[in-house]
């Protein structure tokens, strides 16, 4: 049995953040720990960017400072998620070993002076990374403060350099065995790209005009696999020392660079960093989407590794969180299955690239408003923990998502560059979120039998197995709704005969898919009972097809916009938000899926986790929520009968 997040939480909610004591004089540390205690911090992540401190010159080891920090934290009952520092190599590495530096598609080197300047394919980098990981594991594997390992940080690099090119060729040889197979899969008959030797095959470097899409797709797969090799190499080292300590590496939210399903399967704990924009009216929903995805990757409780206490510094204009919003979004994460609520970072830096990124203690210090809010949240989470830690979030609906399909669908020569998968996914998730329908995410080849409703906002690429899985799901009584640009290509990104998988066309009652009619910004299409945006299609339904919502007016007048055949639905446009919500809510009702709560005021989110009902007011105005029955609000302890009042950004956690 692999360890899980529960081995680190032990019934608590982990609360804390990245702690970078090496940026501060040692005299600050006792003060840090005192303030952490006050804020009910029970976990910090150490060492994420400590490589040059730990190994100031090749092969040297400076562990004394880390020993002292680990001991200090342990003395005060604060657990440590210990990071391997391998995401930011020291300057000496690039200077002595230029082969460790990645190159972009234009051949430009990514130099030290920032971070993440390592080539996933560099044997030298991997050797140094393994050595420091080994020594950290040997030294701290038995330290009583250690609760979890954190490998690297937000794996996200690409490399188009020569060593990566050689690794790419090895990866391709393992996949295709013969050049004929590669030439066929990549469609190299197009534009005279046929390869006569493996040595001629390259990463998709700078070209004159449009790259080969299958080559780009394989390069994305290769990159995800190489980074995963880096992760598993370090993971396996720490596992040898500490088989019972869980291992994680933090994802970025809805990040395209890693095959998130494949990666999650290799982790003991799935963790994510989440930074919605406080000014974004959809910030709460975007957060919910990432939380649902992460919970589904984890198949249970997950870890919010990083969020911001106040403003970030990576947007054009960086807004603080208004009073209460940080608490609301943290409780939202807990509602959606998080058993760890952590921040980047404990103490806001005074120097370096992120000195204007907030911390749990900002430049304003202990008395700062943000820190005071963090402190209150720490107490609330400590109270809540025994009621929620380890419990499950039930969902009857799965949203299908696949990274390979995303990569393939994003090719530059596509029918409309206005179609971006994250936007389409967000629109569909939003419709369900606003209808108070809790959703999991799933891969199209996953077992879907536990869901009453499955929606596929856009699966441009579908393997034969996935198509078979969807068909089998509907055959055994499931309800399926697919959005446009689904089932277009096979796993080599070869367009299916007829322009869309024949079995899917048959499933939806599509006789011919004549043409796509993508829409310009601001352009809409009228349909009976709804208005479409972004995309429309010229479809001929099977003769006698029932239940068709037609386009009205324009080029597509009278043709089907939405088709239904039995329990299979096809939506050939992106309905405006309220129309998509109405459509999916009615399909869900037909499939027997009820909202978490009926009659909720706008902007209020309701989620069940275990026995508990979380009510979250994303609005700035106070609201009253009718709740049948009688409950106790675990935030504050009051009895709730019939209704509960939520202030601006207010929340209630109700136990029957
Ligand atoms: C990421 C990183 C952190 C920090 C934050 C800032 O999530 O993991 O090191 O850079 O972003 O938002």
PDB file of C-alpha atoms in Angstrom, residues 181-470:
ATOM      1  CA  UNK A 181       5.719   3.619 -39.012  1.00  0.00           C
ATOM      2  CA  UNK A 182       6.860   7.108 -37.999  1.00  0.00           C
ATOM      3  CA  UNK A 183       6.486   8.427 -41.542  1.00  0.00           C
ATOM      4  CA  UNK A 184       3.004   7.002 -41.679  1.00  0.00           C
ATOM      5  CA  UNK A 185       1.933   8.324 -38.251  1.00  0.00           C
ATOM      6  CA  UNK A 186       3.310  11.780 -38.979  1.00  0.00           C
ATOM      7  CA  UNK A 187       1.870  11.927 -42.481  1.00  0.00           C
ATOM      8  CA  UNK A 188       5.242  12.934 -43.877  1.00  0.00           C
ATOM      9  CA  UNK A 189       4.060  12.466 -47.459  1.00  0.00           C
ATOM     10  CA  UNK A 190       2.665  15.964 -46.971  1.00  0.00           C
ATOM     11  CA  UNK A 191       5.194  18.711 -47.836  1.00  0.00           C
ATOM     12  CA  UNK A 192       8.003  16.295 -48.654  1.00  0.00           C
ATOM     13  CA  UNK A 193       8.829  15.449 -45.058  1.00  0.00           C
ATOM     14  CA  UNK A 194       9.614  11.725 -45.446  1.00  0.00           C
ATOM     15  CA  UNK A 195      12.530  10.674 -43.214  1.00  0.00           C
ATOM     16  CA  UNK A 196      15.207   8.327 -44.527  1.00  0.00           C
ATOM     17  CA  UNK A 197      17.194   8.156 -41.273  1.00  0.00           C
ATOM     18  CA  UNK A 198      16.417   8.578 -37.575  1.00  0.00           C
ATOM     19  CA  UNK A 199      19.200  11.149 -37.356  1.00  0.00           C
ATOM     20  CA  UNK A 200      17.121  13.479 -39.477  1.00  0.00           C
ATOM     21  CA  UNK A 201      14.264  13.581 -36.983  1.00  0.00           C
ATOM     22  CA  UNK A 202      14.224  16.705 -34.812  1.00  0.00           C
ATOM     23  CA  UNK A 203      12.160  18.365 -32.128  1.00  0.00           C
ATOM     24  CA  UNK A 204       9.775  20.861 -33.724  1.00  0.00           C
ATOM     25  CA  UNK A 205      12.278  23.705 -34.023  1.00  0.00           C
ATOM     26  CA  UNK A 206      11.756  27.047 -35.741  1.00  0.00           C
ATOM     27  CA  UNK A 207      10.367  26.521 -39.270  1.00  0.00           C
ATOM     28  CA  UNK A 208       9.377  28.756 -42.165  1.00  0.00           C
ATOM     29  CA  UNK A 209       5.660  27.931 -42.062  1.00  0.00           C
ATOM     30  CA  UNK A 210       3.386  25.634 -40.006  1.00  0.00           C
ATOM     31  CA  UNK A 211       4.972  22.704 -38.214  1.00  0.00           C
ATOM     32  CA  UNK A 212       3.944  19.099 -38.739  1.00  0.00           C
ATOM     33  CA  UNK A 213       1.098  18.673 -36.218  1.00  0.00           C
ATOM     34  CA  UNK A 214       1.799  14.993 -35.485  1.00  0.00           C
ATOM     35  CA  UNK A 215       5.444  15.829 -34.798  1.00  0.00           C
ATOM     36  CA  UNK A 216       4.374  18.585 -32.416  1.00  0.00           C
ATOM     37  CA  UNK A 217       1.918  16.213 -30.721  1.00  0.00           C
ATOM     38  CA  UNK A 218       4.570  13.569 -30.191  1.00  0.00           C
ATOM     39  CA  UNK A 219       6.944  16.228 -28.887  1.00  0.00           C
ATOM     40  CA  UNK A 220       4.363  17.247 -26.276  1.00  0.00           C
ATOM     41  CA  UNK A 221       3.990  13.605 -25.270  1.00  0.00           C
ATOM     42  CA  UNK A 222       7.747  13.176 -25.176  1.00  0.00           C
ATOM     43  CA  UNK A 223       8.213  16.302 -23.054  1.00  0.00           C
ATOM     44  CA  UNK A 224       5.623  15.176 -20.527  1.00  0.00           C
ATOM     45  CA  UNK A 225       7.307  11.756 -20.392  1.00  0.00           C
ATOM     46  CA  UNK A 226      10.810  13.198 -19.950  1.00  0.00           C
ATOM     47  CA  UNK A 227       9.695  15.427 -17.101  1.00  0.00           C
ATOM     48  CA  UNK A 228       7.919  12.448 -15.601  1.00  0.00           C
ATOM     49  CA  UNK A 229      11.166  10.475 -15.796  1.00  0.00           C
ATOM     50  CA  UNK A 230      12.871  13.268 -13.864  1.00  0.00           C
ATOM     51  CA  UNK A 231      10.099  13.104 -11.279  1.00  0.00           C
ATOM     52  CA  UNK A 232      10.045   9.329 -10.894  1.00  0.00           C
ATOM     53  CA  UNK A 233      13.850   9.149 -10.686  1.00  0.00           C
ATOM     54  CA  UNK A 234      13.831  11.456  -7.647  1.00  0.00           C
ATOM     55  CA  UNK A 235      10.688   9.885  -6.247  1.00  0.00           C
ATOM     56  CA  UNK A 236      12.229   6.437  -6.363  1.00  0.00           C
ATOM     57  CA  UNK A 237      15.315   7.663  -4.532  1.00  0.00           C
ATOM     58  CA  UNK A 238      13.332   9.146  -1.638  1.00  0.00           C
ATOM     59  CA  UNK A 239      11.062   6.099  -1.559  1.00  0.00           C
ATOM     60  CA  UNK A 240      14.037   3.846  -0.940  1.00  0.00           C
ATOM     61  CA  UNK A 241      14.721   5.758   2.280  1.00  0.00           C
ATOM     62  CA  UNK A 242      11.155   6.502   3.341  1.00  0.00           C
ATOM     63  CA  UNK A 243       8.683   4.004   1.866  1.00  0.00           C
ATOM     64  CA  UNK A 244       5.943   5.260   4.188  1.00  0.00           C
ATOM     65  CA  UNK A 245       6.273   8.963   3.458  1.00  0.00           C
ATOM     66  CA  UNK A 246       4.046  10.254   0.638  1.00  0.00           C
ATOM     67  CA  UNK A 247       5.565  11.979  -2.387  1.00  0.00           C
ATOM     68  CA  UNK A 248       4.103  14.796  -4.449  1.00  0.00           C
ATOM     69  CA  UNK A 249       5.031  17.356  -7.067  1.00  0.00           C
ATOM     70  CA  UNK A 250       2.842  20.401  -7.514  1.00  0.00           C
ATOM     71  CA  UNK A 251       0.838  20.929 -10.716  1.00  0.00           C
ATOM     72  CA  UNK A 252      -0.048  24.257 -12.165  1.00  0.00           C
ATOM     73  CA  UNK A 253      -3.774  24.760 -12.651  1.00  0.00           C
ATOM     74  CA  UNK A 254      -5.113  23.344 -15.908  1.00  0.00           C
ATOM     75  CA  UNK A 255      -1.570  23.354 -17.232  1.00  0.00           C
ATOM     76  CA  UNK A 256      -0.980  21.909 -20.664  1.00  0.00           C
ATOM     77  CA  UNK A 257       2.628  20.783 -20.226  1.00  0.00           C
ATOM     78  CA  UNK A 258       2.081  17.514 -18.380  1.00  0.00           C
ATOM     79  CA  UNK A 259      -0.278  14.640 -19.069  1.00  0.00           C
ATOM     80  CA  UNK A 260      -2.090  15.171 -15.791  1.00  0.00           C
ATOM     81  CA  UNK A 261      -3.734  11.723 -15.679  1.00  0.00           C
ATOM     82  CA  UNK A 262      -0.502   9.856 -16.255  1.00  0.00           C
ATOM     83  CA  UNK A 263       1.366  12.028 -13.772  1.00  0.00           C
ATOM     84  CA  UNK A 264      -1.227  11.781 -11.033  1.00  0.00           C
ATOM     85  CA  UNK A 265      -1.028   7.998 -11.178  1.00  0.00           C
ATOM     86  CA  UNK A 266       2.664   8.243 -10.259  1.00  0.00           C
ATOM     87  CA  UNK A 267       2.118  10.478  -7.221  1.00  0.00           C
ATOM     88  CA  UNK A 268       1.093   9.526  -3.702  1.00  0.00           C
ATOM     89  CA  UNK A 269      -0.442  12.959  -3.156  1.00  0.00           C
ATOM     90  CA  UNK A 270      -1.821  15.132  -5.934  1.00  0.00           C
ATOM     91  CA  UNK A 271      -1.180  18.804  -5.280  1.00  0.00           C
ATOM     92  CA  UNK A 272      -1.878  21.972  -7.213  1.00  0.00           C
ATOM     93  CA  UNK A 273      -1.064  25.682  -7.138  1.00  0.00           C
ATOM     94  CA  UNK A 274      -4.040  27.928  -7.644  1.00  0.00           C
ATOM     95  CA  UNK A 275      -4.078  31.666  -8.252  1.00  0.00           C
ATOM     96  CA  UNK A 276      -7.417  32.927  -9.579  1.00  0.00           C
ATOM     97  CA  UNK A 277      -7.508  36.655 -10.225  1.00  0.00           C
ATOM     98  CA  UNK A 278      -9.452  38.364  -7.397  1.00  0.00           C
ATOM     99  CA  UNK A 279     -10.919  40.757  -9.979  1.00  0.00           C
ATOM    100  CA  UNK A 280     -12.120  38.004 -12.303  1.00  0.00           C
ATOM    101  CA  UNK A 281     -15.895  37.660 -11.882  1.00  0.00           C
ATOM    102  CA  UNK A 282     -15.428  33.973 -12.741  1.00  0.00           C
ATOM    103  CA  UNK A 283     -12.518  33.510 -10.330  1.00  0.00           C
ATOM    104  CA  UNK A 284     -14.570  31.336  -7.987  1.00  0.00           C
ATOM    105  CA  UNK A 285     -15.689  29.067 -10.800  1.00  0.00           C
ATOM    106  CA  UNK A 286     -12.220  28.814 -12.298  1.00  0.00           C
ATOM    107  CA  UNK A 287     -11.001  27.751  -8.877  1.00  0.00           C
ATOM    108  CA  UNK A 288     -13.784  25.172  -8.607  1.00  0.00           C
ATOM    109  CA  UNK A 289     -12.816  23.715 -11.976  1.00  0.00           C
ATOM    110  CA  UNK A 290      -9.195  23.215 -10.968  1.00  0.00           C
ATOM    111  CA  UNK A 291     -10.274  21.804  -7.607  1.00  0.00           C
ATOM    112  CA  UNK A 292     -12.627  19.313  -9.278  1.00  0.00           C
ATOM    113  CA  UNK A 293      -9.930  18.285 -11.703  1.00  0.00           C
ATOM    114  CA  UNK A 294      -7.322  17.887  -8.971  1.00  0.00           C
ATOM    115  CA  UNK A 295      -9.683  15.877  -6.747  1.00  0.00           C
ATOM    116  CA  UNK A 296     -10.418  13.609  -9.700  1.00  0.00           C
ATOM    117  CA  UNK A 297      -6.734  13.164 -10.452  1.00  0.00           C
ATOM    118  CA  UNK A 298      -6.206  12.321  -6.783  1.00  0.00           C
ATOM    119  CA  UNK A 299      -9.295  10.108  -6.622  1.00  0.00           C
ATOM    120  CA  UNK A 300      -9.839  11.542  -3.155  1.00  0.00           C
ATOM    121  CA  UNK A 301      -8.440  14.238  -0.897  1.00  0.00           C
ATOM    122  CA  UNK A 302      -5.835  16.497  -2.461  1.00  0.00           C
ATOM    123  CA  UNK A 303      -3.469  19.247  -1.466  1.00  0.00           C
ATOM    124  CA  UNK A 304      -3.735  22.929  -2.269  1.00  0.00           C
ATOM    125  CA  UNK A 305       0.022  23.424  -2.290  1.00  0.00           C
ATOM    126  CA  UNK A 306       0.054  27.104  -3.127  1.00  0.00           C
ATOM    127  CA  UNK A 307      -2.306  30.042  -3.214  1.00  0.00           C
ATOM    128  CA  UNK A 308      -1.712  33.729  -2.579  1.00  0.00           C
ATOM    129  CA  UNK A 309      -2.690  35.463   0.629  1.00  0.00           C
ATOM    130  CA  UNK A 310      -2.945  38.736  -1.297  1.00  0.00           C
ATOM    131  CA  UNK A 311      -1.760  39.885  -4.697  1.00  0.00           C
ATOM    132  CA  UNK A 312       0.453  37.876  -7.046  1.00  0.00           C
ATOM    133  CA  UNK A 313       3.043  39.598  -9.237  1.00  0.00           C
ATOM    134  CA  UNK A 314       2.678  37.775 -12.549  1.00  0.00           C
ATOM    135  CA  UNK A 315      -0.287  39.627 -14.005  1.00  0.00           C
ATOM    136  CA  UNK A 316      -0.216  43.023 -15.667  1.00  0.00           C
ATOM    137  CA  UNK A 317      -2.146  44.568 -12.807  1.00  0.00           C
ATOM    138  CA  UNK A 318      -2.033  42.582  -9.558  1.00  0.00           C
ATOM    139  CA  UNK A 319      -4.999  43.026  -7.258  1.00  0.00           C
ATOM    140  CA  UNK A 320      -5.136  42.179  -3.562  1.00  0.00           C
ATOM    141  CA  UNK A 321      -7.873  39.931  -2.264  1.00  0.00           C
ATOM    142  CA  UNK A 322     -10.704  41.929  -0.760  1.00  0.00           C
ATOM    143  CA  UNK A 323     -11.448  41.183   2.881  1.00  0.00           C
ATOM    144  CA  UNK A 324     -12.937  37.713   3.206  1.00  0.00           C
ATOM    145  CA  UNK A 325     -12.162  36.443  -0.267  1.00  0.00           C
ATOM    146  CA  UNK A 326      -9.059  34.512   0.757  1.00  0.00           C
ATOM    147  CA  UNK A 327     -11.062  32.700   3.421  1.00  0.00           C
ATOM    148  CA  UNK A 328     -13.897  31.990   0.994  1.00  0.00           C
ATOM    149  CA  UNK A 329     -11.621  30.490  -1.649  1.00  0.00           C
ATOM    150  CA  UNK A 330      -9.777  28.433   0.963  1.00  0.00           C
ATOM    151  CA  UNK A 331     -13.053  27.019   2.278  1.00  0.00           C
ATOM    152  CA  UNK A 332     -14.080  26.336  -1.295  1.00  0.00           C
ATOM    153  CA  UNK A 333     -10.976  24.185  -1.722  1.00  0.00           C
ATOM    154  CA  UNK A 334     -11.870  22.271   1.438  1.00  0.00           C
ATOM    155  CA  UNK A 335     -15.459  21.874   0.237  1.00  0.00           C
ATOM    156  CA  UNK A 336     -14.161  20.385  -2.995  1.00  0.00           C
ATOM    157  CA  UNK A 337     -11.944  17.879  -1.278  1.00  0.00           C
ATOM    158  CA  UNK A 338      -8.709  19.591  -0.189  1.00  0.00           C
ATOM    159  CA  UNK A 339      -7.163  18.334   3.033  1.00  0.00           C
ATOM    160  CA  UNK A 340      -4.329  20.841   2.819  1.00  0.00           C
ATOM    161  CA  UNK A 341      -4.609  24.600   2.367  1.00  0.00           C
ATOM    162  CA  UNK A 342      -1.207  26.162   1.812  1.00  0.00           C
ATOM    163  CA  UNK A 343       0.314  29.278   0.367  1.00  0.00           C
ATOM    164  CA  UNK A 344       3.227  30.582  -1.555  1.00  0.00           C
ATOM    165  CA  UNK A 345       4.863  31.742   0.664  1.00  0.00           C
ATOM    166  CA  UNK A 346       5.135  32.186   4.419  1.00  0.00           C
ATOM    167  CA  UNK A 347       7.041  35.484   4.530  1.00  0.00           C
ATOM    168  CA  UNK A 348       6.906  37.911   1.631  1.00  0.00           C
ATOM    169  CA  UNK A 349      10.396  38.389   0.185  1.00  0.00           C
ATOM    170  CA  UNK A 350      12.165  41.727   0.293  1.00  0.00           C
ATOM    171  CA  UNK A 351      14.414  40.885  -2.615  1.00  0.00           C
ATOM    172  CA  UNK A 352      14.277  38.831  -5.757  1.00  0.00           C
ATOM    173  CA  UNK A 353      11.793  38.508  -8.573  1.00  0.00           C
ATOM    174  CA  UNK A 354       8.792  37.920  -6.338  1.00  0.00           C
ATOM    175  CA  UNK A 355       9.229  40.650  -3.747  1.00  0.00           C
ATOM    176  CA  UNK A 356       5.846  42.103  -4.716  1.00  0.00           C
ATOM    177  CA  UNK A 357       4.090  38.736  -4.480  1.00  0.00           C
ATOM    178  CA  UNK A 358       2.188  38.542  -1.207  1.00  0.00           C
ATOM    179  CA  UNK A 359       3.016  36.160   1.618  1.00  0.00           C
ATOM    180  CA  UNK A 360       1.172  34.874   4.670  1.00  0.00           C
ATOM    181  CA  UNK A 361       3.116  37.617   6.413  1.00  0.00           C
ATOM    182  CA  UNK A 362       3.366  40.556   4.076  1.00  0.00           C
ATOM    183  CA  UNK A 363       5.634  43.574   4.194  1.00  0.00           C
ATOM    184  CA  UNK A 364       3.113  45.118   6.591  1.00  0.00           C
ATOM    185  CA  UNK A 365       4.083  42.469   9.147  1.00  0.00           C
ATOM    186  CA  UNK A 366       2.143  40.813  11.921  1.00  0.00           C
ATOM    187  CA  UNK A 367      -0.401  43.595  12.135  1.00  0.00           C
ATOM    188  CA  UNK A 368      -1.158  43.508   8.399  1.00  0.00           C
ATOM    189  CA  UNK A 369      -4.748  42.854   7.439  1.00  0.00           C
ATOM    190  CA  UNK A 370      -3.847  39.916   5.246  1.00  0.00           C
ATOM    191  CA  UNK A 371      -1.879  38.207   7.985  1.00  0.00           C
ATOM    192  CA  UNK A 372      -4.713  38.719  10.433  1.00  0.00           C
ATOM    193  CA  UNK A 373      -7.078  37.028   7.993  1.00  0.00           C
ATOM    194  CA  UNK A 374      -4.639  34.159   7.473  1.00  0.00           C
ATOM    195  CA  UNK A 375      -4.473  33.726  11.226  1.00  0.00           C
ATOM    196  CA  UNK A 376      -8.245  33.554  11.598  1.00  0.00           C
ATOM    197  CA  UNK A 377      -8.449  31.045   8.780  1.00  0.00           C
ATOM    198  CA  UNK A 378      -5.833  28.873  10.494  1.00  0.00           C
ATOM    199  CA  UNK A 379      -8.030  28.643  13.584  1.00  0.00           C
ATOM    200  CA  UNK A 380     -11.160  27.906  11.602  1.00  0.00           C
ATOM    201  CA  UNK A 381      -9.508  25.144   9.621  1.00  0.00           C
ATOM    202  CA  UNK A 382      -8.166  23.608  12.809  1.00  0.00           C
ATOM    203  CA  UNK A 383     -11.732  23.515  14.166  1.00  0.00           C
ATOM    204  CA  UNK A 384     -13.154  22.134  10.961  1.00  0.00           C
ATOM    205  CA  UNK A 385     -10.524  19.460  10.408  1.00  0.00           C
ATOM    206  CA  UNK A 386     -11.960  16.625  12.522  1.00  0.00           C
ATOM    207  CA  UNK A 387     -15.282  16.970  10.689  1.00  0.00           C
ATOM    208  CA  UNK A 388     -13.927  16.930   7.169  1.00  0.00           C
ATOM    209  CA  UNK A 389     -10.434  15.504   6.830  1.00  0.00           C
ATOM    210  CA  UNK A 390     -10.433  12.403   4.646  1.00  0.00           C
ATOM    211  CA  UNK A 391     -14.069  12.648   3.582  1.00  0.00           C
ATOM    212  CA  UNK A 392     -15.305  12.402   0.011  1.00  0.00           C
ATOM    213  CA  UNK A 393     -17.090  14.736  -2.381  1.00  0.00           C
ATOM    214  CA  UNK A 394     -19.877  12.864  -4.174  1.00  0.00           C
ATOM    215  CA  UNK A 395     -20.478  13.638  -7.868  1.00  0.00           C
ATOM    216  CA  UNK A 396     -22.902  12.111 -10.380  1.00  0.00           C
ATOM    217  CA  UNK A 397     -21.424  13.924 -13.358  1.00  0.00           C
ATOM    218  CA  UNK A 398     -18.060  13.509 -15.059  1.00  0.00           C
ATOM    219  CA  UNK A 399     -16.515  16.080 -17.373  1.00  0.00           C
ATOM    220  CA  UNK A 400     -14.129  14.407 -19.794  1.00  0.00           C
ATOM    221  CA  UNK A 401     -10.709  15.871 -20.341  1.00  0.00           C
ATOM    222  CA  UNK A 402      -7.591  14.539 -22.017  1.00  0.00           C
ATOM    223  CA  UNK A 403      -4.255  16.274 -22.386  1.00  0.00           C
ATOM    224  CA  UNK A 404      -3.343  14.514 -25.647  1.00  0.00           C
ATOM    225  CA  UNK A 405      -6.541  15.747 -27.193  1.00  0.00           C
ATOM    226  CA  UNK A 406      -5.800  19.267 -25.938  1.00  0.00           C
ATOM    227  CA  UNK A 407      -2.313  19.176 -27.466  1.00  0.00           C
ATOM    228  CA  UNK A 408      -3.545  17.877 -30.802  1.00  0.00           C
ATOM    229  CA  UNK A 409      -6.470  20.292 -30.960  1.00  0.00           C
ATOM    230  CA  UNK A 410      -4.242  23.290 -30.295  1.00  0.00           C
ATOM    231  CA  UNK A 411      -2.322  23.030 -33.554  1.00  0.00           C
ATOM    232  CA  UNK A 412      -1.671  26.352 -35.278  1.00  0.00           C
ATOM    233  CA  UNK A 413      -3.365  25.378 -38.559  1.00  0.00           C
ATOM    234  CA  UNK A 414      -6.762  24.688 -37.015  1.00  0.00           C
ATOM    235  CA  UNK A 415     -10.108  25.944 -38.335  1.00  0.00           C
ATOM    236  CA  UNK A 416     -10.377  28.726 -35.729  1.00  0.00           C
ATOM    237  CA  UNK A 417      -7.718  30.027 -33.401  1.00  0.00           C
ATOM    238  CA  UNK A 418     -10.541  31.441 -31.323  1.00  0.00           C
ATOM    239  CA  UNK A 419     -11.276  27.938 -30.081  1.00  0.00           C
ATOM    240  CA  UNK A 420      -9.108  27.286 -27.047  1.00  0.00           C
ATOM    241  CA  UNK A 421      -9.789  24.173 -25.033  1.00  0.00           C
ATOM    242  CA  UNK A 422      -9.477  25.827 -21.592  1.00  0.00           C
ATOM    243  CA  UNK A 423     -12.173  28.329 -22.597  1.00  0.00           C
ATOM    244  CA  UNK A 424     -14.533  25.629 -23.829  1.00  0.00           C
ATOM    245  CA  UNK A 425     -13.899  23.467 -20.781  1.00  0.00           C
ATOM    246  CA  UNK A 426     -14.453  26.468 -18.531  1.00  0.00           C
ATOM    247  CA  UNK A 427     -17.714  27.362 -20.274  1.00  0.00           C
ATOM    248  CA  UNK A 428     -19.132  23.854 -19.801  1.00  0.00           C
ATOM    249  CA  UNK A 429     -17.920  23.512 -16.241  1.00  0.00           C
ATOM    250  CA  UNK A 430     -19.315  26.935 -15.474  1.00  0.00           C
ATOM    251  CA  UNK A 431     -22.742  25.902 -16.760  1.00  0.00           C
ATOM    252  CA  UNK A 432     -22.757  22.920 -14.404  1.00  0.00           C
ATOM    253  CA  UNK A 433     -21.261  24.912 -11.533  1.00  0.00           C
ATOM    254  CA  UNK A 434     -23.911  27.600 -11.852  1.00  0.00           C
ATOM    255  CA  UNK A 435     -26.574  24.898 -11.900  1.00  0.00           C
ATOM    256  CA  UNK A 436     -25.150  23.612  -8.566  1.00  0.00           C
ATOM    257  CA  UNK A 437     -24.256  20.277 -10.062  1.00  0.00           C
ATOM    258  CA  UNK A 438     -21.035  18.875  -8.634  1.00  0.00           C
ATOM    259  CA  UNK A 439     -18.710  17.403 -11.220  1.00  0.00           C
ATOM    260  CA  UNK A 440     -15.731  15.123 -11.289  1.00  0.00           C
ATOM    261  CA  UNK A 441     -13.346  15.003 -14.216  1.00  0.00           C
ATOM    262  CA  UNK A 442     -12.419  11.815 -16.005  1.00  0.00           C
ATOM    263  CA  UNK A 443     -10.310  10.559 -18.876  1.00  0.00           C
ATOM    264  CA  UNK A 444     -12.337   9.293 -21.848  1.00  0.00           C
ATOM    265  CA  UNK A 445     -10.932   5.799 -21.318  1.00  0.00           C
ATOM    266  CA  UNK A 446     -11.788   5.706 -17.599  1.00  0.00           C
ATOM    267  CA  UNK A 447     -14.555   3.551 -16.195  1.00  0.00           C
ATOM    268  CA  UNK A 448     -17.554   5.904 -16.347  1.00  0.00           C
ATOM    269  CA  UNK A 449     -20.143   3.518 -14.980  1.00  0.00           C
ATOM    270  CA  UNK A 450     -20.379   5.370 -11.645  1.00  0.00           C
ATOM    271  CA  UNK A 451     -21.747   8.520 -13.329  1.00  0.00           C
ATOM    272  CA  UNK A 452     -25.301   9.238 -14.391  1.00  0.00           C
ATOM    273  CA  UNK A 453     -24.180  11.936 -16.796  1.00  0.00           C
ATOM    274  CA  UNK A 454     -20.954  12.354 -18.737  1.00  0.00           C
ATOM    275  CA  UNK A 455     -20.157  15.509 -20.665  1.00  0.00           C
ATOM    276  CA  UNK A 456     -17.354  15.911 -23.180  1.00  0.00           C
ATOM    277  CA  UNK A 457     -16.978  19.615 -23.910  1.00  0.00           C
ATOM    278  CA  UNK A 458     -14.365  18.949 -26.584  1.00  0.00           C
ATOM    279  CA  UNK A 459     -12.365  15.810 -27.290  1.00  0.00           C
ATOM    280  CA  UNK A 460     -10.850  16.579 -30.674  1.00  0.00           C
ATOM    281  CA  UNK A 461      -8.676  13.461 -30.515  1.00  0.00           C
ATOM    282  CA  UNK A 462     -10.243  10.209 -29.395  1.00  0.00           C
ATOM    283  CA  UNK A 463      -8.592   6.806 -29.482  1.00  0.00           C
ATOM    284  CA  UNK A 464     -10.574   3.820 -30.701  1.00  0.00           C
ATOM    285  CA  UNK A 465     -10.648   2.578 -27.116  1.00  0.00           C
ATOM    286  CA  UNK A 466     -12.103   5.875 -25.912  1.00  0.00           C
ATOM    287  CA  UNK A 467     -14.795   5.858 -28.588  1.00  0.00           C
ATOM    288  CA  UNK A 468     -15.663   2.292 -27.599  1.00  0.00           C
ATOM    289  CA  UNK A 469     -15.799   3.373 -23.964  1.00  0.00           C
ATOM    290  CA  UNK A 470     -18.237   6.215 -24.692  1.00  0.00           C
TER     291      UNK A 470
END
